[in-house]
Amino acid sequence: MQLIKCPWCGPREETEFHYGGQAHVEYPAEPAALSDEEWARYLFFRDNPKGRFAERWSHSHGCRRWFNAIRDTATYRFEAVYRPDEPQPVNS
Amino acid sequence: MSTQYLDATPPHTPGADLPEHPDFLWRNPEPKKSYEIVIVGGGGHGLATAHYLARNHGITDVAVLEKGWLAGGNMARNTTLIRSNYLWDESAAIYEHSLKLWETLDQDLGYPILFSQRGVLNLAHTLQDVRDSVRRVEANRLNGIDAEFVGPEDVKKLCPIVNISDDIRYPVLGATYQPRGGIAKHDYVAWGFARRASDAGIDLIQNCEVQGFETDGDRVTAVRTSQGTIGAGQVLLAAAGHTSTLTDQLGIKLPLQSHPLQALVSELLEPVHPTVVMSNAVHVYVSQAHKGELVMGAGVDAYNGYGQRGAFHIIERQMAAAVELFPVFARAHLLRTWGGIVDTTPDASPIVGRVGYENLFVNCGWGTGGFKVTPGIGWCLAQTLAKQEPHDLVEPFGIERFVSGVLVDEHGAAGVAH
């Protein structure tokens, strides 16, 4: 179990959090214009890197807010956490 | 229910039926310049495919490339459960094909795999669980798969140490039961396939990490490895949780997410657990290995990961569930825990078939349940490669289904939440 730093509450135990998968997946700007192939890409296809990954977490047993994190999927180390309205940190 | 399955004798002395290790397993050749077929991934699926390529199709100009040692990934880490009681026709067909192969695999491989058909119980803890279970049993029967729904008293007869009292948090309301399900000795399965493939002339190349690919138009022409570039007529990726790291190098994106899946064993115990018990609701599954360890698994860790380990709180929850269901486990000592990396898909079914290139095939997305299909998928992939078109049993699992919408949604029967 590791400590995860909620941007609002500070470091809390991993069990307080809920994982939300890849971050920065934009809802289609023109949903009606999408082909089946494009819908499949939006719904089902996500990155799955071994290494740094921008992903969403929710502090579900705390402030209940969503935030983003840069985490290394090989080491599980959190390299950055940032609020949804903040840009993805450079060099990450 | 019928009682024909209820008088099974418990396993005898732990370890008594374990065979001696053989003197010879397989050759360790240097890679040739090129092969008709290159299989990336020397786990159960890759080795089984190699075996059936030689056995069923007479194709032996084949290399199996393994970045570590043979069967040292998920094949060495899984909990060895075998069953075919899946809900949908497509899944039932391939898992049942596999189960039939398991039943004669000892003879086919000339090698003991200790397939023990001790039966598999999937517990139901809520009224909805019961309804889903009965539905699945009926679906299984329509597919010719042995299945029945049993009540709590029969669960107790099949596995006397299960707590069926109604004052626990998730009481046992019944279970699906597949008598032909069971366990096998995973190392021996891998060694059996490897030995036969190697004997037939197929090269099994260990410590050979794939680092990239060479392509020409719509074909993959070679695989770049830590032991040099190896030309390939066809390429099969059978790398389980690490498939994305390979396809990323080809610019092919797959709907896969890799997660740690943990398992653990107790110290050796006298025979106490005569069958296999799984519970989706409280999330634990247990069997007793041939030597006597209690082998347990849980759900996947929620986050993506490649670290071959997971979080301790997952194990903690799994143990809490296990001790409530099996109060005698409270005195067992944990011997060791470990994690494997499983590749999950949006519909909890695998992705099998051609992707991106004319001669590139993938076999991935088996999630938490790849072991049970080892002979079955090997059989089908061998034919797929030999004829260069998908075997009927894997055809429904093509990547096209994510566009067409013809998903095979097995979340309810996959056994482990993912």
Coordinates of C-alpha atoms in Angstrom, one line a residue:
Chain A
M1 CA 0.0 0.0 0.0
Q2 CA 1.3 3.4 -0.8
L3 CA 0.5 7.0 0.0
I4 CA -1.1 9.0 -2.8
K5 CA -1.0 12.8 -2.6
C6 CA -4.5 14.1 -3.2
P7 CA -4.1 17.7 -4.6
W8 CA -6.7 18.9 -2.0
C9 CA -6.2 16.7 1.0
G10 CA -2.5 15.8 0.9
P11 CA -1.0 12.3 1.3
R12 CA -3.5 9.6 2.1
E13 CA -3.5 5.8 1.9
E14 CA -4.1 4.1 -1.4
T15 CA -7.3 2.4 -0.1
E16 CA -9.0 5.8 0.0
F17 CA -8.7 6.2 -3.8
H18 CA -10.5 4.9 -6.8
Y19 CA -8.7 4.4 -10.2
G20 CA -10.2 6.0 -13.3
G21 CA -8.0 4.9 -16.1
Q22 CA -6.3 7.1 -18.7
A23 CA -6.5 10.9 -18.3
H24 CA -7.1 13.6 -21.0
V25 CA -9.5 11.5 -23.1
E26 CA -11.6 14.1 -24.7
Y27 CA -15.3 13.5 -25.4
P28 CA -15.8 13.8 -29.2
A29 CA -16.5 17.4 -30.3
E30 CA -19.0 16.3 -32.9
P31 CA -20.4 12.9 -31.7
A32 CA -22.9 12.6 -34.5
A33 CA -20.2 12.9 -37.1
L34 CA -18.2 9.9 -35.8
S35 CA -17.8 6.7 -37.8
D36 CA -18.2 3.3 -36.1
E37 CA -14.4 3.0 -36.2
E38 CA -14.0 6.4 -34.5
W39 CA -16.6 5.5 -31.9
A40 CA -14.8 2.2 -31.2
R41 CA -11.5 4.2 -30.8
Y42 CA -13.1 6.6 -28.3
L43 CA -15.0 3.9 -26.3
F44 CA -12.6 1.0 -26.1
F45 CA -9.0 2.0 -27.1
R46 CA -6.7 3.4 -24.4
D47 CA -3.0 3.7 -24.0
N48 CA -1.3 0.9 -22.0
P49 CA 2.3 2.0 -21.7
K50 CA 5.0 0.4 -19.6
G51 CA 6.3 3.5 -18.0
R52 CA 4.9 7.0 -17.4
F53 CA 1.1 7.1 -17.8
A54 CA -1.3 10.1 -17.3
E55 CA -4.3 8.7 -15.5
R56 CA -7.3 9.7 -13.4
W57 CA -7.8 9.0 -9.7
S58 CA -10.7 9.9 -7.4
H59 CA -10.2 10.5 -3.7
S60 CA -13.5 8.5 -3.2
H61 CA -13.2 8.1 0.6
G62 CA -12.0 11.6 1.2
C63 CA -12.9 14.8 -0.6
R64 CA -14.5 12.7 -3.4
R65 CA -12.8 14.8 -6.1
W66 CA -11.2 13.6 -9.3
F67 CA -7.6 14.6 -10.1
N68 CA -4.9 13.5 -12.6
A69 CA -1.6 11.8 -11.9
I70 CA 1.5 10.9 -13.7
R71 CA 2.4 7.4 -12.5
D72 CA 5.0 4.9 -13.7
T73 CA 3.3 1.6 -14.5
A74 CA 6.5 -0.3 -14.1
T75 CA 7.5 1.0 -10.6
Y76 CA 4.0 2.2 -9.6
R77 CA 5.6 5.4 -8.4
F78 CA 3.5 8.6 -8.6
E79 CA 5.7 11.3 -10.2
A80 CA 3.1 14.1 -10.2
V81 CA -0.5 14.8 -9.2
Y82 CA -2.4 17.8 -10.6
R83 CA -6.0 19.1 -10.6
P84 CA -8.2 18.5 -13.6
D85 CA -8.0 22.2 -14.6
E86 CA -4.2 22.2 -14.5
P87 CA -2.2 21.2 -17.6
Q88 CA -0.2 18.0 -17.8
P89 CA 3.2 18.7 -16.2
V90 CA 5.9 19.1 -18.8
N91 CA 8.8 16.6 -18.8
S92 CA 6.5 13.8 -17.6
Chain B
M1 CA -29.5 -32.7 -7.4
S2 CA -28.0 -36.0 -8.3
T3 CA -25.5 -37.4 -5.9
Q4 CA -23.2 -39.1 -8.4
Y5 CA -20.5 -36.5 -7.8
L6 CA -20.8 -36.3 -4.0
D7 CA -18.8 -39.4 -3.0
A8 CA -15.5 -38.3 -4.4
T9 CA -12.6 -39.5 -2.3
P10 CA -10.3 -36.8 -1.0
P11 CA -6.8 -36.6 -2.5
H12 CA -4.3 -39.0 -0.9
T13 CA -1.1 -38.1 0.8
P14 CA 0.1 -34.7 -0.5
G15 CA 2.8 -35.0 -3.0
A16 CA 2.6 -38.8 -3.3
D17 CA 1.6 -38.7 -7.0
L18 CA 4.2 -36.2 -8.1
P19 CA 6.5 -37.8 -10.7
E20 CA 10.3 -37.4 -10.7
H21 CA 11.7 -34.7 -12.8
P22 CA 12.7 -35.9 -16.3
D23 CA 16.4 -36.0 -17.3
F24 CA 15.8 -34.2 -20.6
L25 CA 13.4 -31.3 -21.2
W26 CA 14.4 -29.4 -24.4
R27 CA 17.2 -28.3 -26.6
N28 CA 18.7 -24.8 -26.3
P29 CA 19.6 -23.9 -29.8
E30 CA 21.0 -20.7 -31.3
P31 CA 18.4 -18.9 -33.5
K32 CA 18.6 -19.5 -37.2
K33 CA 18.5 -16.6 -39.7
S34 CA 14.8 -17.0 -40.3
Y35 CA 11.8 -19.2 -39.7
E36 CA 8.5 -19.9 -41.4
I37 CA 6.7 -18.9 -38.2
V38 CA 8.0 -16.9 -35.3
I39 CA 6.0 -17.1 -32.0
V40 CA 6.8 -14.3 -29.6
G41 CA 6.2 -15.5 -26.0
G42 CA 7.4 -18.8 -24.6
G43 CA 4.5 -19.3 -22.2
G44 CA 1.8 -21.9 -22.2
H45 CA 0.0 -20.5 -25.2
G46 CA 3.1 -20.1 -27.3
L47 CA 4.4 -23.5 -26.5
A48 CA 1.1 -25.2 -27.1
T49 CA 0.8 -23.5 -30.4
A50 CA 4.3 -24.8 -31.3
H51 CA 3.3 -28.3 -30.3
Y52 CA 0.2 -28.4 -32.4
L53 CA 1.9 -26.8 -35.4
A54 CA 4.2 -29.9 -35.4
R55 CA 1.6 -32.5 -34.4
N56 CA -1.4 -31.4 -36.4
H57 CA 0.1 -29.7 -39.4
G58 CA 3.7 -31.0 -39.7
I59 CA 5.1 -27.5 -39.5
T60 CA 8.4 -27.4 -37.6
D61 CA 10.3 -24.5 -39.2
V62 CA 9.2 -22.5 -36.1
A63 CA 10.9 -20.5 -33.4
V64 CA 9.4 -19.7 -30.0
L65 CA 11.1 -16.6 -28.6
E66 CA 11.1 -16.0 -24.9
K67 CA 12.5 -12.9 -23.2
G68 CA 13.2 -14.7 -19.9
W69 CA 13.0 -18.4 -19.3
L70 CA 10.3 -20.7 -20.7
A71 CA 6.9 -20.5 -19.0
G72 CA 8.4 -18.1 -16.4
G73 CA 5.7 -15.4 -16.8
N74 CA 2.0 -16.0 -16.1
M75 CA 2.4 -19.7 -16.7
A76 CA 4.5 -19.9 -13.5
R77 CA 2.2 -17.5 -11.6
N78 CA -1.3 -18.7 -12.2
T79 CA -3.7 -20.6 -10.0
T80 CA -4.1 -23.5 -12.5
L81 CA -7.9 -23.7 -12.5
I82 CA -9.5 -25.4 -15.5
R83 CA -13.3 -25.2 -16.4
S84 CA -15.5 -24.4 -19.3
N85 CA -18.7 -23.1 -17.7
Y86 CA -18.8 -19.9 -19.6
L87 CA -22.1 -18.1 -20.5
W88 CA -21.9 -17.3 -24.2
D89 CA -21.7 -19.9 -27.0
E90 CA -18.5 -18.5 -28.4
S91 CA -16.6 -18.8 -25.1
A92 CA -18.2 -22.1 -24.1
A93 CA -17.1 -23.6 -27.4
I94 CA -13.4 -22.8 -27.1
Y95 CA -13.1 -23.5 -23.4
E96 CA -14.9 -26.8 -23.8
H97 CA -12.7 -27.7 -26.8
S98 CA -9.8 -27.0 -24.4
L99 CA -11.2 -29.0 -21.6
K100 CA -11.6 -32.1 -23.9
L101 CA -8.0 -31.7 -24.8
W102 CA -7.0 -31.5 -21.2
E103 CA -8.7 -34.8 -20.6
T104 CA -6.2 -36.7 -22.9
L105 CA -3.2 -34.4 -22.7
D106 CA -1.1 -36.7 -20.6
Q107 CA -1.2 -39.3 -23.4
D108 CA -0.7 -36.7 -26.1
L109 CA 2.3 -35.2 -24.5
G110 CA 3.7 -38.4 -23.1
Y111 CA 4.2 -36.5 -19.9
P112 CA 2.3 -36.3 -16.7
I113 CA 0.4 -33.0 -16.2
L114 CA -1.6 -34.2 -13.1
F115 CA -4.9 -33.0 -14.5
S116 CA -7.2 -33.5 -11.5
Q117 CA -10.9 -33.3 -12.3
R118 CA -12.0 -32.5 -8.8
G119 CA -14.9 -30.2 -9.8
V120 CA -15.3 -26.5 -9.6
L121 CA -17.9 -24.7 -7.5
N122 CA -18.8 -21.0 -8.3
L123 CA -20.6 -19.7 -5.2
A124 CA -23.7 -17.6 -5.3
H125 CA -24.2 -15.2 -2.3
T126 CA -27.2 -13.1 -3.4
L127 CA -30.5 -13.7 -5.0
Q128 CA -29.2 -12.1 -8.2
D129 CA -26.1 -14.4 -8.0
V130 CA -28.5 -17.3 -7.8
R131 CA -30.5 -16.2 -10.9
D132 CA -27.3 -15.5 -12.9
S133 CA -25.9 -18.9 -11.9
V134 CA -29.0 -20.8 -12.9
R135 CA -29.0 -19.0 -16.2
R136 CA -25.4 -19.9 -16.8
V137 CA -26.0 -23.6 -15.9
E138 CA -28.8 -23.8 -18.4
A139 CA -26.7 -22.1 -21.0
N140 CA -23.9 -24.5 -20.3
R141 CA -26.2 -27.5 -20.7
L142 CA -27.5 -26.3 -24.0
N143 CA -23.8 -26.3 -25.1
G144 CA -23.3 -29.8 -23.8
I145 CA -21.2 -28.8 -20.9
D146 CA -21.6 -30.6 -17.6
A147 CA -23.1 -28.2 -15.1
E148 CA -25.7 -28.1 -12.3
F149 CA -26.9 -25.7 -9.7
V150 CA -26.5 -27.1 -6.2
G151 CA -27.8 -25.8 -2.9
P152 CA -25.8 -24.9 0.3
E153 CA -26.1 -28.4 1.7
D154 CA -24.7 -29.9 -1.4
V155 CA -21.9 -27.3 -1.4
K156 CA -21.1 -28.6 2.1
K157 CA -21.0 -32.2 0.9
L158 CA -18.7 -31.3 -2.0
C159 CA -16.4 -29.2 0.2
P160 CA -17.0 -29.8 3.9
I161 CA -14.9 -26.9 5.1
V162 CA -17.1 -24.2 3.5
N163 CA -19.1 -22.2 6.0
I164 CA -22.7 -22.3 4.9
S165 CA -24.2 -20.7 8.0
D166 CA -26.7 -17.9 7.2
D167 CA -25.3 -15.4 9.7
I168 CA -22.2 -14.4 7.7
R169 CA -22.0 -11.3 5.7
Y170 CA -22.3 -13.0 2.4
P171 CA -24.1 -16.4 3.1
V172 CA -23.7 -19.2 0.6
L173 CA -27.0 -19.5 -1.2
G174 CA -25.8 -22.2 -3.7
A175 CA -23.3 -22.7 -6.4
T176 CA -22.8 -23.7 -10.0
Y177 CA -20.9 -27.0 -10.1
Q178 CA -18.9 -28.3 -13.0
P179 CA -17.7 -31.8 -12.1
R180 CA -15.2 -32.0 -15.0
G181 CA -13.4 -28.9 -14.0
G182 CA -10.3 -29.0 -11.9
I183 CA -6.6 -28.2 -11.7
A184 CA -3.4 -29.3 -13.4
K185 CA 0.3 -28.9 -12.6
H186 CA 1.2 -25.8 -14.6
D187 CA 5.0 -26.4 -14.8
Y188 CA 4.5 -29.9 -16.1
V189 CA 2.0 -28.6 -18.7
A190 CA 4.5 -26.1 -20.0
W191 CA 7.4 -28.7 -19.9
G192 CA 5.3 -31.3 -21.7
F193 CA 4.4 -28.9 -24.5
A194 CA 8.0 -27.6 -24.7
R195 CA 9.5 -31.1 -24.7
R196 CA 7.3 -32.3 -27.5
A197 CA 7.8 -29.2 -29.6
S198 CA 11.5 -29.3 -29.2
D199 CA 11.6 -33.0 -30.0
A200 CA 9.7 -32.3 -33.2
G201 CA 12.5 -29.8 -34.3
I202 CA 11.0 -26.5 -33.2
D203 CA 13.5 -24.1 -31.7
L204 CA 12.7 -22.8 -28.3
I205 CA 14.9 -19.8 -27.7
Q206 CA 15.2 -18.4 -24.2
N207 CA 16.7 -15.1 -23.0
C208 CA 15.7 -13.7 -26.4
E209 CA 13.9 -10.4 -26.0
V210 CA 12.0 -8.9 -28.9
Q211 CA 13.1 -5.3 -29.3
G212 CA 11.4 -4.3 -32.5
F213 CA 10.2 -5.4 -35.9
E214 CA 11.1 -4.9 -39.6
T215 CA 8.2 -4.4 -42.0
D216 CA 7.8 -4.2 -45.7
G217 CA 4.5 -2.8 -46.9
D218 CA 1.7 -4.9 -45.4
R219 CA 4.0 -7.6 -44.0
V220 CA 6.2 -8.0 -41.0
T221 CA 9.5 -9.4 -42.4
A222 CA 11.6 -9.9 -39.3
V223 CA 11.8 -9.6 -35.6
R224 CA 14.7 -7.7 -34.0
T225 CA 15.8 -9.4 -30.8
S226 CA 18.6 -9.4 -28.2
Q227 CA 20.1 -12.3 -30.1
G228 CA 20.0 -10.6 -33.5
T229 CA 17.4 -10.1 -36.3
I230 CA 15.3 -13.2 -37.1
G231 CA 13.4 -13.3 -40.4
A232 CA 9.8 -14.4 -40.2
G233 CA 7.2 -15.7 -42.7
Q234 CA 4.5 -15.2 -40.1
V235 CA 4.6 -13.7 -36.6
L236 CA 2.3 -14.6 -33.7
L237 CA 2.4 -12.4 -30.6
A238 CA 1.5 -14.5 -27.6
A239 CA 3.0 -12.4 -24.8
A240 CA -0.1 -12.1 -22.5
G241 CA 0.1 -8.9 -20.4
H242 CA 3.1 -7.5 -22.3
T243 CA 1.5 -7.6 -25.8
S244 CA 0.9 -3.8 -25.8
T245 CA 4.6 -3.2 -25.4
L246 CA 5.1 -5.2 -28.6
T247 CA 2.3 -3.7 -30.7
D248 CA 3.3 -0.2 -29.6
Q249 CA 6.5 -0.8 -31.6
L250 CA 4.4 -1.5 -34.7
G251 CA 2.2 1.4 -34.2
I252 CA -0.8 -0.9 -33.6
K253 CA -3.1 0.1 -30.7
L254 CA -5.2 -2.7 -29.1
P255 CA -8.0 -2.3 -26.6
L256 CA -5.9 -3.8 -23.8
Q257 CA -5.2 -2.7 -20.3
S258 CA -2.6 -4.6 -18.3
H259 CA -3.1 -5.1 -14.6
P260 CA -1.4 -6.9 -11.7
L261 CA -3.2 -10.1 -10.6
Q262 CA -2.0 -11.5 -7.3
A263 CA -2.1 -15.0 -6.0
L264 CA -0.7 -16.7 -2.8
V265 CA -0.2 -20.1 -1.3
S266 CA -0.3 -21.4 2.3
E267 CA 2.2 -23.7 3.8
L268 CA 1.6 -27.4 3.0
L269 CA -1.4 -28.9 4.7
E270 CA -3.1 -32.2 5.0
P271 CA -5.9 -32.7 2.4
V272 CA -8.8 -30.5 3.5
H273 CA -10.1 -29.0 0.3
P274 CA -11.3 -31.7 -2.2
T275 CA -12.6 -29.4 -4.9
V276 CA -12.2 -25.9 -6.3
V277 CA -14.2 -23.1 -4.9
M278 CA -14.6 -19.7 -6.5
S279 CA -16.6 -16.8 -5.3
N280 CA -17.0 -13.7 -7.4
A281 CA -19.0 -11.8 -4.8
V282 CA -16.5 -11.9 -2.0
H283 CA -13.6 -12.4 -4.4
V284 CA -11.5 -15.4 -3.5
Y285 CA -10.9 -18.7 -5.2
V286 CA -9.2 -21.6 -3.6
S287 CA -7.9 -25.0 -4.5
Q288 CA -5.5 -27.3 -2.7
A289 CA -2.4 -28.1 -4.8
H290 CA -1.1 -31.6 -5.3
K291 CA 1.6 -31.1 -2.7
G292 CA -0.9 -29.6 -0.2
E293 CA -0.6 -25.8 -0.4
L294 CA -3.9 -23.9 -0.4
V295 CA -3.7 -21.9 -3.6
M296 CA -5.7 -18.6 -3.6
G297 CA -6.3 -15.8 -6.0
A298 CA -8.4 -12.6 -5.9
G299 CA -9.4 -9.9 -8.4
V300 CA -7.0 -7.8 -10.3
D301 CA -5.5 -4.6 -8.8
A302 CA -7.5 -1.7 -10.2
Y303 CA -4.6 0.2 -11.7
N304 CA -2.5 -0.5 -14.8
G305 CA 0.8 -2.1 -14.0
Y306 CA 3.7 -4.1 -15.2
G307 CA 5.5 -4.5 -11.9
Q308 CA 4.6 -8.2 -11.4
R309 CA 3.4 -7.3 -7.9
G310 CA 0.4 -5.6 -6.4
A311 CA -1.0 -3.8 -3.4
F312 CA -1.2 -5.5 0.0
H313 CA -4.8 -4.4 0.7
I314 CA -6.0 -6.6 -2.2
I315 CA -4.5 -9.6 -0.4
E316 CA -5.9 -8.4 2.9
R317 CA -9.5 -8.3 1.5
Q318 CA -9.0 -11.7 -0.2
M319 CA -7.8 -13.3 3.0
A320 CA -10.7 -11.8 5.0
A321 CA -13.2 -13.3 2.5
A322 CA -11.3 -16.6 2.6
V323 CA -11.4 -16.9 6.4
E324 CA -15.1 -16.1 6.5
L325 CA -15.9 -18.8 3.9
F326 CA -13.4 -21.3 5.3
P327 CA -13.0 -20.7 9.0
V328 CA -10.3 -23.4 9.3
F329 CA -8.0 -21.2 7.2
A330 CA -7.5 -18.9 10.1
R331 CA -4.7 -21.2 11.4
A332 CA -2.9 -21.5 8.1
H333 CA 0.3 -19.6 7.5
L334 CA 0.9 -17.7 4.3
L335 CA 3.9 -19.1 2.5
R336 CA 4.3 -16.6 -0.3
T337 CA 2.5 -14.2 -2.6
W338 CA 3.3 -13.0 -6.1
G339 CA 1.8 -11.1 -9.0
G340 CA 1.4 -11.7 -12.7
I341 CA 0.4 -9.2 -15.4
V342 CA -2.8 -9.9 -17.1
D343 CA -4.2 -8.1 -20.2
T344 CA -7.8 -7.2 -19.9
T345 CA -10.3 -6.2 -22.6
P346 CA -13.5 -4.1 -22.5
D347 CA -15.7 -7.3 -22.9
A348 CA -13.6 -9.7 -20.8
S349 CA -12.9 -11.8 -23.8
P350 CA -9.6 -12.4 -25.6
I351 CA -8.4 -10.8 -28.9
V352 CA -7.3 -13.5 -31.3
G353 CA -6.5 -13.1 -35.0
R354 CA -4.8 -10.9 -37.6
V355 CA -4.1 -7.3 -36.7
G356 CA -2.4 -4.5 -38.7
Y357 CA -0.3 -6.6 -41.1
E358 CA -1.1 -9.5 -43.5
N359 CA 1.1 -12.0 -41.6
L360 CA 0.8 -10.7 -38.0
F361 CA -1.5 -12.5 -35.6
V362 CA -2.1 -11.7 -31.9
N363 CA -3.3 -13.9 -29.1
C364 CA -4.0 -11.7 -26.1
G365 CA -6.6 -10.3 -23.7
W366 CA -7.2 -13.5 -21.9
G367 CA -7.3 -11.5 -18.7
T368 CA -7.3 -13.7 -15.6
G369 CA -8.2 -16.9 -17.3
G370 CA -5.6 -17.9 -19.9
F371 CA -4.3 -21.1 -18.3
K372 CA -7.4 -23.2 -18.8
V373 CA -7.5 -22.6 -22.5
T374 CA -3.8 -23.5 -23.1
P375 CA -4.3 -26.6 -25.2
G376 CA -7.4 -25.3 -26.8
I377 CA -5.9 -22.0 -28.0
G378 CA -2.7 -23.8 -29.0
W379 CA -4.8 -26.1 -31.2
C380 CA -6.7 -23.2 -32.8
L381 CA -3.7 -20.9 -33.3
A382 CA -1.7 -23.7 -34.9
Q383 CA -4.5 -24.1 -37.5
T384 CA -4.8 -20.3 -37.9
L385 CA -1.1 -20.0 -38.7
A386 CA -1.1 -23.1 -40.9
K387 CA -4.0 -22.0 -43.0
Q388 CA -3.5 -18.3 -42.5
E389 CA -7.1 -17.7 -41.6
P390 CA -8.8 -17.9 -38.2
H391 CA -9.9 -21.3 -36.8
D392 CA -13.7 -21.3 -36.5
L393 CA -13.4 -21.3 -32.7
V394 CA -11.3 -18.1 -32.5
E395 CA -13.1 -16.3 -35.4
P396 CA -15.6 -14.5 -33.0
F397 CA -12.7 -13.1 -31.0
G398 CA -11.3 -10.9 -33.8
I399 CA -10.5 -7.3 -33.0
E400 CA -13.2 -6.2 -35.5
R401 CA -15.8 -6.9 -32.9
F402 CA -15.0 -3.6 -31.1
V403 CA -16.2 -1.8 -34.2
S404 CA -19.1 -4.0 -35.2
G405 CA -20.4 -4.2 -31.7
V406 CA -20.5 -8.0 -31.7
L407 CA -18.9 -8.2 -28.2
V408 CA -18.6 -11.4 -26.2
D409 CA -19.4 -10.0 -22.8
E410 CA -18.1 -12.5 -20.4
H411 CA -17.8 -10.3 -17.3
G412 CA -20.3 -12.5 -15.5
A413 CA -18.5 -15.8 -16.3
A414 CA -14.9 -14.7 -16.4
G415 CA -14.5 -15.6 -12.7
V416 CA -12.5 -12.6 -11.6
A417 CA -13.6 -9.0 -11.8
H418 CA -11.6 -7.1 -14.4

